[in-house]
């Protein structure tokens, strides 16, 4: 990489090029910090699409790997530079270019932080539902690249359901604008969709067109305490089967409640094993009706406690605590690694039982939380201490869990993406023919294999540090 | 004890969730992950803690760009004591040999706290390049030259309150101190101002000069521990944090001073927080003022301190709160930071000023004297002051 920094300084201003080891440390991992650090050779901080294009043209000519990066809060290792090269930090592309109230659409640059965007929509009575729990820091470009979701998936789907157009810089530096401001399109292959979830392996997403919804006028929050995890899972399956669609249904175990409890007044009882946080949004009469129906289901199914929180401020505390459950768990464990298994919703009780069986048989502690409403669970291996023995056991347990999720008709990732974290399991789900097809698509976009190489497909990586 | 060795396992607990990026002023100004808690912890681990990387000038720059505003610590759901780790790292780095800047800053801080630096900033500090054109004017007469001893209310004594006077009030804004005494007296509280108070120690702590900070904590704690009072108040959120959160951590768990530290800090309140908690005994008169509230960063030590001015001044008829878009955004002042990191501080202040200017109000209130003057350097179309002075005005005091 001789001359790399000098060349980059020629393309951008020196303040936009980082290369000192003290700075590179920050870019060597994402929230999968437990994997081996992957130090980039340089980090660039472009302000414009043209600057992204310039760097790509250069990297293409020199055949230097480029790893696009948003907030660095991902849970799959997707934005870490496994083969070194250039990290393209897109946080400075952070303009909300347009919010069109009449068309119910918006156009943003890739580095716009999700919460900032949502905060700007609220006074306009507009709503952009995707809600990865890292909303306070994660970028919309990163959300698109990983097809990110969150609790609202059950009713509103994930990022992919809202992207109508993109601006993308291809590996050779050329700029394309697939899709657009319109909300439907039937013109050839859907490159917008293809880029969405491509994890930086096909090009650099620099701009995003989004579809918006009207902000629901009312909401209700209900918290349900269940005797057992199975009971909680069965209640969720029943709610879905009866055709009720809450805005969110979150599944939590007692352990999570103990670390979240100082957010709540009064605290939740800790004599249950499974907990459900539910949210209903819509018109006043609709949320009132749905809350009543679901409360009835919970009582019929003998839930221990059904707590209804009508004060929106008090209710917010439950959702803030939920968004923080991953770092909160870290207060009592040395490490937590999170999976992203998603199963058909009627299989949730089976998945919950399987997780408990595997944890007991393999002798590892597995916490369970997730967006139960859409069948997306995040089993987390919890490490009181990190030793090679426990790591080996954890690996066996995760292999078994992943296999079990697939056997239930599920998928290995609902919203985090593959990155390096789940590359090992890709073939289990997709099989050789689909993978081969994907590799040919990759070849068509990125003939020199410079875009985020080593991701989605195994090319080394994924070793714990 | 704020020794770096204590934090080895704690640093490993950082989950890299990156939520600290949502509130770190240096990150928000730079939009680069090099300048956020997550990377500072890694850097500390690799350099001063384990010597796997040299403690280079770049490493020092990245650590020193931290304002110790504590926003990351308050945001961190894993509850990592990030600011303490940075203090411990700066202390360790000093032991390995600090530069002339550190030495001069430390000397000036030890002698007269914040005001020591400010008072001499025009001469020495400017020569060594740690000063700025924006330096607050010291008051003609410091507060302690005007007020010392016991001040009794006109009628019955309902509470006895000791008053810790921080450097900001003592040397720059004695008007805050006068308002504290008058408002407390007006509400039937006797005010005791023990002579011999020194700087709370937080500027020294920020420099990693634990030795000086300990000496100041010890002096102040011994001074206040013996007083028979119902409460100890400060008007400065940073002094409050120093007492309430940091004082005990400056000493070993079994240090004999710990008992006195608990005796003092268990009674410690920020003054508006105390008044709101006690309840005003006399309702204030009307005051036509539209005010914004800049919440100081050092608010984590009391769960109610950030709402106290809102509730207290909410009782003034006709006074109207006009909230800033982000009331808790750092202003960049941060003790002596605005002098040592002029460019960075100004960059951080930009958004704060923009929000203030976009808010139709005729006053900006804050309980931190540094925020008060650092915002005040640029905000000339409205008053910038401490909320207690507004309450005093509503009382006609």
Tab-separated table of C-alpha atoms in Angstrom, chain A residues 18 20-23 25-27 30-31 33 45 69-73 91-92 133-134 136-137 323-324 327-328 330-331 333-334, chain B residues 9 12-19 21-22 27 30-34 38-39 42-43 46 53-54 56 58-59 62 77-79:
chain	number	residue	atom	x	y	z
A	18	UNK	CA	-6.940	9.022	8.888
A	20	UNK	CA	-2.363	6.762	12.375
A	21	UNK	CA	-2.523	3.560	14.419
A	22	UNK	CA	-4.250	5.412	17.276
A	23	UNK	CA	-7.100	6.222	14.890
A	25	UNK	CA	-7.951	1.106	16.357
A	26	UNK	CA	-11.451	2.627	16.313
A	27	UNK	CA	-12.257	1.086	12.957
A	30	UNK	CA	-17.959	-3.099	15.158
A	31	UNK	CA	-20.198	-4.291	18.021
A	33	UNK	CA	-15.743	-6.535	19.181
A	45	UNK	CA	-14.280	10.592	5.712
A	69	UNK	CA	-19.024	1.919	7.286
A	70	UNK	CA	-21.914	3.710	8.998
A	71	UNK	CA	-21.993	4.048	12.785
A	72	UNK	CA	-19.962	0.903	13.423
A	73	UNK	CA	-22.739	-0.417	15.650
A	91	UNK	CA	-21.006	9.536	8.752
A	92	UNK	CA	-20.210	12.948	7.295
A	133	UNK	CA	-32.463	-0.481	18.718
A	134	UNK	CA	-29.286	1.462	17.998
A	136	UNK	CA	-29.583	6.951	18.484
A	137	UNK	CA	-26.370	6.272	16.552
A	323	UNK	CA	-33.489	-0.490	23.515
A	324	UNK	CA	-30.688	-0.691	26.066
A	327	UNK	CA	-25.503	-2.977	26.921
A	328	UNK	CA	-27.433	-3.410	30.194
A	330	UNK	CA	-23.054	-6.197	30.034
A	331	UNK	CA	-23.341	-4.833	33.596
A	333	UNK	CA	-21.609	-10.418	32.261
A	334	UNK	CA	-18.121	-10.136	30.862
B	9	UNK	CA	-11.611	-5.943	33.290
B	12	UNK	CA	-13.103	-5.375	28.402
B	13	UNK	CA	-16.791	-5.060	29.205
B	14	UNK	CA	-17.319	-2.323	26.623
B	15	UNK	CA	-19.677	-3.986	24.123
B	16	UNK	CA	-18.861	-1.470	21.363
B	17	UNK	CA	-22.581	-0.809	21.003
B	18	UNK	CA	-21.426	2.720	20.097
B	19	UNK	CA	-24.330	4.402	21.883
B	21	UNK	CA	-21.552	8.353	19.895
B	22	UNK	CA	-25.008	9.845	20.473
B	27	UNK	CA	-17.455	12.785	18.381
B	30	UNK	CA	-15.562	15.445	14.415
B	31	UNK	CA	-17.874	12.668	13.167
B	32	UNK	CA	-14.924	10.315	13.457
B	33	UNK	CA	-14.864	7.206	15.632
B	34	UNK	CA	-11.309	7.995	16.686
B	38	UNK	CA	-15.111	3.403	22.656
B	39	UNK	CA	-11.790	4.240	20.989
B	42	UNK	CA	-9.092	0.841	23.508
B	43	UNK	CA	-6.308	3.379	23.247
B	46	UNK	CA	-3.135	-0.492	24.353
B	53	UNK	CA	1.459	0.768	21.614
B	54	UNK	CA	3.577	3.814	22.452
B	56	UNK	CA	2.342	8.852	21.282
B	58	UNK	CA	-1.520	11.409	18.767
B	59	UNK	CA	-2.709	9.107	21.546
B	62	UNK	CA	-7.165	11.871	21.340
B	77	UNK	CA	-26.053	1.397	29.743
B	78	UNK	CA	-23.224	-0.956	30.638
B	79	UNK	CA	-22.456	1.663	33.297
